[in-house]
Amino acid sequence: MAIDPASFEPVYQQLARILRDQILAGELEAGARIGSEGRLAQQFGTGRDSVRDAMQMLRREGLVITRKGRGSFVREPAARVAVLHVGGGTRVAARVPTEDERRDLGIPEGTALLVISREGEPDRLLPGDRNVIEVGGD
Amino acid sequence: MAIDPASFEPVYQQLARILRDQILAGELEAGARIGSEGRLAQQFGTGRDSVRDAMQMLRREGLVITRKGRGSFVREPAARVAVLHVGGGTRVAARVPTEDERRDLGIPEGTALLVISREGEPDRLLPGDRNVIEVGGD
DNA sequence: GGTCATTTGTACGTATGTATT
DNA sequence: GAATACATACGTACAAATGAC
């Protein structure tokens, strides 16, 4: 729960990880307000810059939303995924990949992810650089 | 082609717009190297911070890719869109919305966009917060 | 292999503008 | 109007990756 400035992991990523874990664990519920940038910077002993970078990471992952003059809030998980029923028991979802997925899949920023789901089958992740795939329409 | 620090439009957004226009107009071809952050900052008379913010904007839009120690390069347009043929002459594409689309559609960062295309019909944009839609698979 | 210049990544500081409460 | 909070924008410094030599 503390920041190690000497760690191999950048400060802002440590901070993002701490907050992400709290959100995914439900300690910070959807709609809950996250401490202000100044407050968090003071609390964790970092610059406000690092807090902003961490927040931005969480915004990109769709976990939080930040409103000017108000603060940052935990987002509804479902609000960041578009789901399409395409027939034949197949669902197609679009979402922004997490940082981990981006690293694992080797895809750059600015690439959306198609998730193709069928009952009883593992999800198929389709990044934007392997485009044009046929899905049986029934 | 110049930056106006007194404009209502933030410096980094002016810079992003200039570079975006050059990319979309083909003046900067796919794979082309964009000037270094320091070079651009000097050239446009801004801080490196503003250049970085502009680059980040373009990265999120899928227009450029940045590699540490090397520089930023114009990305292949197709590389950022995943396209799925779902039958019935319908195509589904996922991509990260542009900043303009985010503003127009009123959706926050970290939300992907589903684009449903059918021959002879206008594209339908489906953001992540209006989820679960049926598309005739036929 | 080693060194060097270049370039981006991270992290701090300060100041001012703008939106919300 | 005042207080709070985020947005923008400048500065500096050092770390890490890359490529040229």
PDB file of N, CA, C and O in Angstrom, chain A residues 96-128:
ATOM      1  N   VAL A  96     -11.681  -1.122 -24.769  1.00  0.00           N
ATOM      2  CA  VAL A  96     -10.281  -0.719 -24.786  1.00  0.00           C
ATOM      3  C   VAL A  96      -9.510  -1.740 -23.953  1.00  0.00           C
ATOM      4  O   VAL A  96      -9.952  -2.082 -22.857  1.00  0.00           O
ATOM      5  N   PRO A  97      -8.424  -2.264 -24.451  1.00  0.00           N
ATOM      6  CA  PRO A  97      -7.680  -3.269 -23.679  1.00  0.00           C
ATOM      7  C   PRO A  97      -7.047  -2.667 -22.435  1.00  0.00           C
ATOM      8  O   PRO A  97      -6.773  -1.470 -22.385  1.00  0.00           O
ATOM      9  N   THR A  98      -6.845  -3.504 -21.440  1.00  0.00           N
ATOM     10  CA  THR A  98      -6.072  -3.054 -20.285  1.00  0.00           C
ATOM     11  C   THR A  98      -4.605  -2.957 -20.684  1.00  0.00           C
ATOM     12  O   THR A  98      -4.196  -3.437 -21.739  1.00  0.00           O
ATOM     13  N   GLU A  99      -3.828  -2.335 -19.817  1.00  0.00           N
ATOM     14  CA  GLU A  99      -2.395  -2.214 -20.103  1.00  0.00           C
ATOM     15  C   GLU A  99      -1.749  -3.588 -20.195  1.00  0.00           C
ATOM     16  O   GLU A  99      -0.881  -3.840 -21.037  1.00  0.00           O
ATOM     17  N   ASP A 100      -2.176  -4.496 -19.327  1.00  0.00           N
ATOM     18  CA  ASP A 100      -1.638  -5.857 -19.342  1.00  0.00           C
ATOM     19  C   ASP A 100      -1.939  -6.547 -20.667  1.00  0.00           C
ATOM     20  O   ASP A 100      -1.067  -7.195 -21.249  1.00  0.00           O
ATOM     21  N   GLU A 101      -3.176  -6.389 -21.112  1.00  0.00           N
ATOM     22  CA  GLU A 101      -3.543  -7.013 -22.386  1.00  0.00           C
ATOM     23  C   GLU A 101      -2.750  -6.404 -23.534  1.00  0.00           C
ATOM     24  O   GLU A 101      -2.313  -7.126 -24.437  1.00  0.00           O
ATOM     25  N   ARG A 102      -2.559  -5.130 -23.478  1.00  0.00           N
ATOM     26  CA  ARG A 102      -1.778  -4.468 -24.533  1.00  0.00           C
ATOM     27  C   ARG A 102      -0.376  -5.041 -24.573  1.00  0.00           C
ATOM     28  O   ARG A 102       0.163  -5.318 -25.650  1.00  0.00           O
ATOM     29  N   ARG A 103       0.191  -5.240 -23.410  1.00  0.00           N
ATOM     30  CA  ARG A 103       1.545  -5.790 -23.349  1.00  0.00           C
ATOM     31  C   ARG A 103       1.550  -7.236 -23.838  1.00  0.00           C
ATOM     32  O   ARG A 103       2.370  -7.614 -24.669  1.00  0.00           O
ATOM     33  N   ASP A 104       0.603  -8.031 -23.331  1.00  0.00           N
ATOM     34  CA  ASP A 104       0.574  -9.453 -23.679  1.00  0.00           C
ATOM     35  C   ASP A 104       0.291  -9.673 -25.162  1.00  0.00           C
ATOM     36  O   ASP A 104       0.874 -10.568 -25.780  1.00  0.00           O
ATOM     37  N   LEU A 105      -0.614  -8.875 -25.708  1.00  0.00           N
ATOM     38  CA  LEU A 105      -0.985  -9.050 -27.108  1.00  0.00           C
ATOM     39  C   LEU A 105      -0.038  -8.312 -28.047  1.00  0.00           C
ATOM     40  O   LEU A 105      -0.079  -8.506 -29.259  1.00  0.00           O
ATOM     41  N   GLY A 106       0.795  -7.467 -27.440  1.00  0.00           N
ATOM     42  CA  GLY A 106       1.744  -6.732 -28.265  1.00  0.00           C
ATOM     43  C   GLY A 106       1.106  -5.711 -29.172  1.00  0.00           C
ATOM     44  O   GLY A 106       1.507  -5.530 -30.312  1.00  0.00           O
ATOM     45  N   ILE A 107       0.078  -5.044 -28.683  1.00  0.00           N
ATOM     46  CA  ILE A 107      -0.592  -4.034 -29.496  1.00  0.00           C
ATOM     47  C   ILE A 107      -0.393  -2.658 -28.878  1.00  0.00           C
ATOM     48  O   ILE A 107      -0.267  -2.520 -27.670  1.00  0.00           O
ATOM     49  N   PRO A 108      -0.330  -1.654 -29.710  1.00  0.00           N
ATOM     50  CA  PRO A 108      -0.063  -0.295 -29.234  1.00  0.00           C
ATOM     51  C   PRO A 108      -1.319   0.402 -28.732  1.00  0.00           C
ATOM     52  O   PRO A 108      -2.436  -0.100 -28.883  1.00  0.00           O
ATOM     53  N   GLU A 109      -1.095   1.555 -28.138  1.00  0.00           N
ATOM     54  CA  GLU A 109      -2.197   2.420 -27.717  1.00  0.00           C
ATOM     55  C   GLU A 109      -3.090   2.757 -28.905  1.00  0.00           C
ATOM     56  O   GLU A 109      -2.640   2.713 -30.036  1.00  0.00           O
ATOM     57  N   GLY A 110      -4.326   3.093 -28.609  1.00  0.00           N
ATOM     58  CA  GLY A 110      -5.221   3.511 -29.675  1.00  0.00           C
ATOM     59  C   GLY A 110      -5.783   2.361 -30.475  1.00  0.00           C
ATOM     60  O   GLY A 110      -6.304   2.552 -31.562  1.00  0.00           O
ATOM     61  N   THR A 111      -5.669   1.162 -29.945  1.00  0.00           N
ATOM     62  CA  THR A 111      -6.209  -0.011 -30.625  1.00  0.00           C
ATOM     63  C   THR A 111      -7.323  -0.600 -29.777  1.00  0.00           C
ATOM     64  O   THR A 111      -7.117  -0.907 -28.607  1.00  0.00           O
ATOM     65  N   ALA A 112      -8.491  -0.754 -30.363  1.00  0.00           N
ATOM     66  CA  ALA A 112      -9.597  -1.356 -29.641  1.00  0.00           C
ATOM     67  C   ALA A 112      -9.524  -2.873 -29.761  1.00  0.00           C
ATOM     68  O   ALA A 112      -8.756  -3.418 -30.554  1.00  0.00           O
ATOM     69  N   LEU A 113     -10.315  -3.512 -28.942  1.00  0.00           N
ATOM     70  CA  LEU A 113     -10.297  -4.966 -28.888  1.00  0.00           C
ATOM     71  C   LEU A 113     -11.707  -5.467 -29.181  1.00  0.00           C
ATOM     72  O   LEU A 113     -12.682  -4.983 -28.617  1.00  0.00           O
ATOM     73  N   LEU A 114     -11.819  -6.439 -30.074  1.00  0.00           N
ATOM     74  CA  LEU A 114     -13.083  -7.141 -30.275  1.00  0.00           C
ATOM     75  C   LEU A 114     -13.025  -8.436 -29.479  1.00  0.00           C
ATOM     76  O   LEU A 114     -12.060  -9.181 -29.572  1.00  0.00           O
ATOM     77  N   VAL A 115     -14.051  -8.680 -28.712  1.00  0.00           N
ATOM     78  CA  VAL A 115     -14.129  -9.910 -27.937  1.00  0.00           C
ATOM     79  C   VAL A 115     -15.315 -10.728 -28.454  1.00  0.00           C
ATOM     80  O   VAL A 115     -16.454 -10.291 -28.358  1.00  0.00           O
ATOM     81  N   ILE A 116     -15.012 -11.878 -29.013  1.00  0.00           N
ATOM     82  CA  ILE A 116     -16.070 -12.727 -29.565  1.00  0.00           C
ATOM     83  C   ILE A 116     -16.351 -13.860 -28.589  1.00  0.00           C
ATOM     84  O   ILE A 116     -15.460 -14.639 -28.254  1.00  0.00           O
ATOM     85  N   SER A 117     -17.586 -13.903 -28.118  1.00  0.00           N
ATOM     86  CA  SER A 117     -17.967 -14.901 -27.114  1.00  0.00           C
ATOM     87  C   SER A 117     -19.029 -15.843 -27.660  1.00  0.00           C
ATOM     88  O   SER A 117     -19.992 -15.407 -28.292  1.00  0.00           O
ATOM     89  N   ARG A 118     -18.842 -17.130 -27.388  1.00  0.00           N
ATOM     90  CA  ARG A 118     -19.869 -18.140 -27.697  1.00  0.00           C
ATOM     91  C   ARG A 118     -20.026 -19.024 -26.484  1.00  0.00           C
ATOM     92  O   ARG A 118     -19.054 -19.352 -25.806  1.00  0.00           O
ATOM     93  N   GLU A 119     -21.265 -19.388 -26.263  1.00  0.00           N
ATOM     94  CA  GLU A 119     -21.571 -20.262 -25.126  1.00  0.00           C
ATOM     95  C   GLU A 119     -20.656 -21.479 -25.118  1.00  0.00           C
ATOM     96  O   GLU A 119     -20.520 -22.178 -26.119  1.00  0.00           O
ATOM     97  N   GLY A 120     -20.020 -21.719 -23.979  1.00  0.00           N
ATOM     98  CA  GLY A 120     -19.209 -22.919 -23.843  1.00  0.00           C
ATOM     99  C   GLY A 120     -17.844 -22.849 -24.504  1.00  0.00           C
ATOM    100  O   GLY A 120     -17.121 -23.828 -24.530  1.00  0.00           O
ATOM    101  N   GLU A 121     -17.506 -21.671 -25.020  1.00  0.00           N
ATOM    102  CA  GLU A 121     -16.181 -21.544 -25.628  1.00  0.00           C
ATOM    103  C   GLU A 121     -15.442 -20.398 -24.957  1.00  0.00           C
ATOM    104  O   GLU A 121     -16.054 -19.468 -24.451  1.00  0.00           O
ATOM    105  N   PRO A 122     -14.134 -20.472 -24.945  1.00  0.00           N
ATOM    106  CA  PRO A 122     -13.373 -19.341 -24.390  1.00  0.00           C
ATOM    107  C   PRO A 122     -13.489 -18.125 -25.307  1.00  0.00           C
ATOM    108  O   PRO A 122     -13.651 -18.268 -26.526  1.00  0.00           O
ATOM    109  N   ASP A 123     -13.419 -16.961 -24.712  1.00  0.00           N
ATOM    110  CA  ASP A 123     -13.488 -15.729 -25.499  1.00  0.00           C
ATOM    111  C   ASP A 123     -12.320 -15.659 -26.480  1.00  0.00           C
ATOM    112  O   ASP A 123     -11.225 -16.131 -26.194  1.00  0.00           O
ATOM    113  N   ARG A 124     -12.628 -15.070 -27.630  1.00  0.00           N
ATOM    114  CA  ARG A 124     -11.550 -14.810 -28.585  1.00  0.00           C
ATOM    115  C   ARG A 124     -11.283 -13.311 -28.606  1.00  0.00           C
ATOM    116  O   ARG A 124     -12.190 -12.516 -28.828  1.00  0.00           O
ATOM    117  N   LEU A 125     -10.028 -12.941 -28.385  1.00  0.00           N
ATOM    118  CA  LEU A 125      -9.647 -11.531 -28.398  1.00  0.00           C
ATOM    119  C   LEU A 125      -9.090 -11.187 -29.768  1.00  0.00           C
ATOM    120  O   LEU A 125      -8.171 -11.838 -30.254  1.00  0.00           O
ATOM    121  N   LEU A 126      -9.674 -10.161 -30.376  1.00  0.00           N
ATOM    122  CA  LEU A 126      -9.257  -9.773 -31.721  1.00  0.00           C
ATOM    123  C   LEU A 126      -8.788  -8.320 -31.726  1.00  0.00           C
ATOM    124  O   LEU A 126      -9.604  -7.403 -31.749  1.00  0.00           O
ATOM    125  N   PRO A 127      -7.488  -8.116 -31.689  1.00  0.00           N
ATOM    126  CA  PRO A 127      -6.972  -6.741 -31.715  1.00  0.00           C
ATOM    127  C   PRO A 127      -7.072  -6.163 -33.110  1.00  0.00           C
ATOM    128  O   PRO A 127      -7.247  -6.883 -34.094  1.00  0.00           O
ATOM    129  N   GLY A 128      -6.943  -4.861 -33.162  1.00  0.00           N
ATOM    130  CA  GLY A 128      -7.188  -4.132 -34.391  1.00  0.00           C
ATOM    131  C   GLY A 128      -6.199  -4.362 -35.507  1.00  0.00           C
ATOM    132  O   GLY A 128      -6.450  -3.987 -36.643  1.00  0.00           O
TER     133      GLY A 128
END
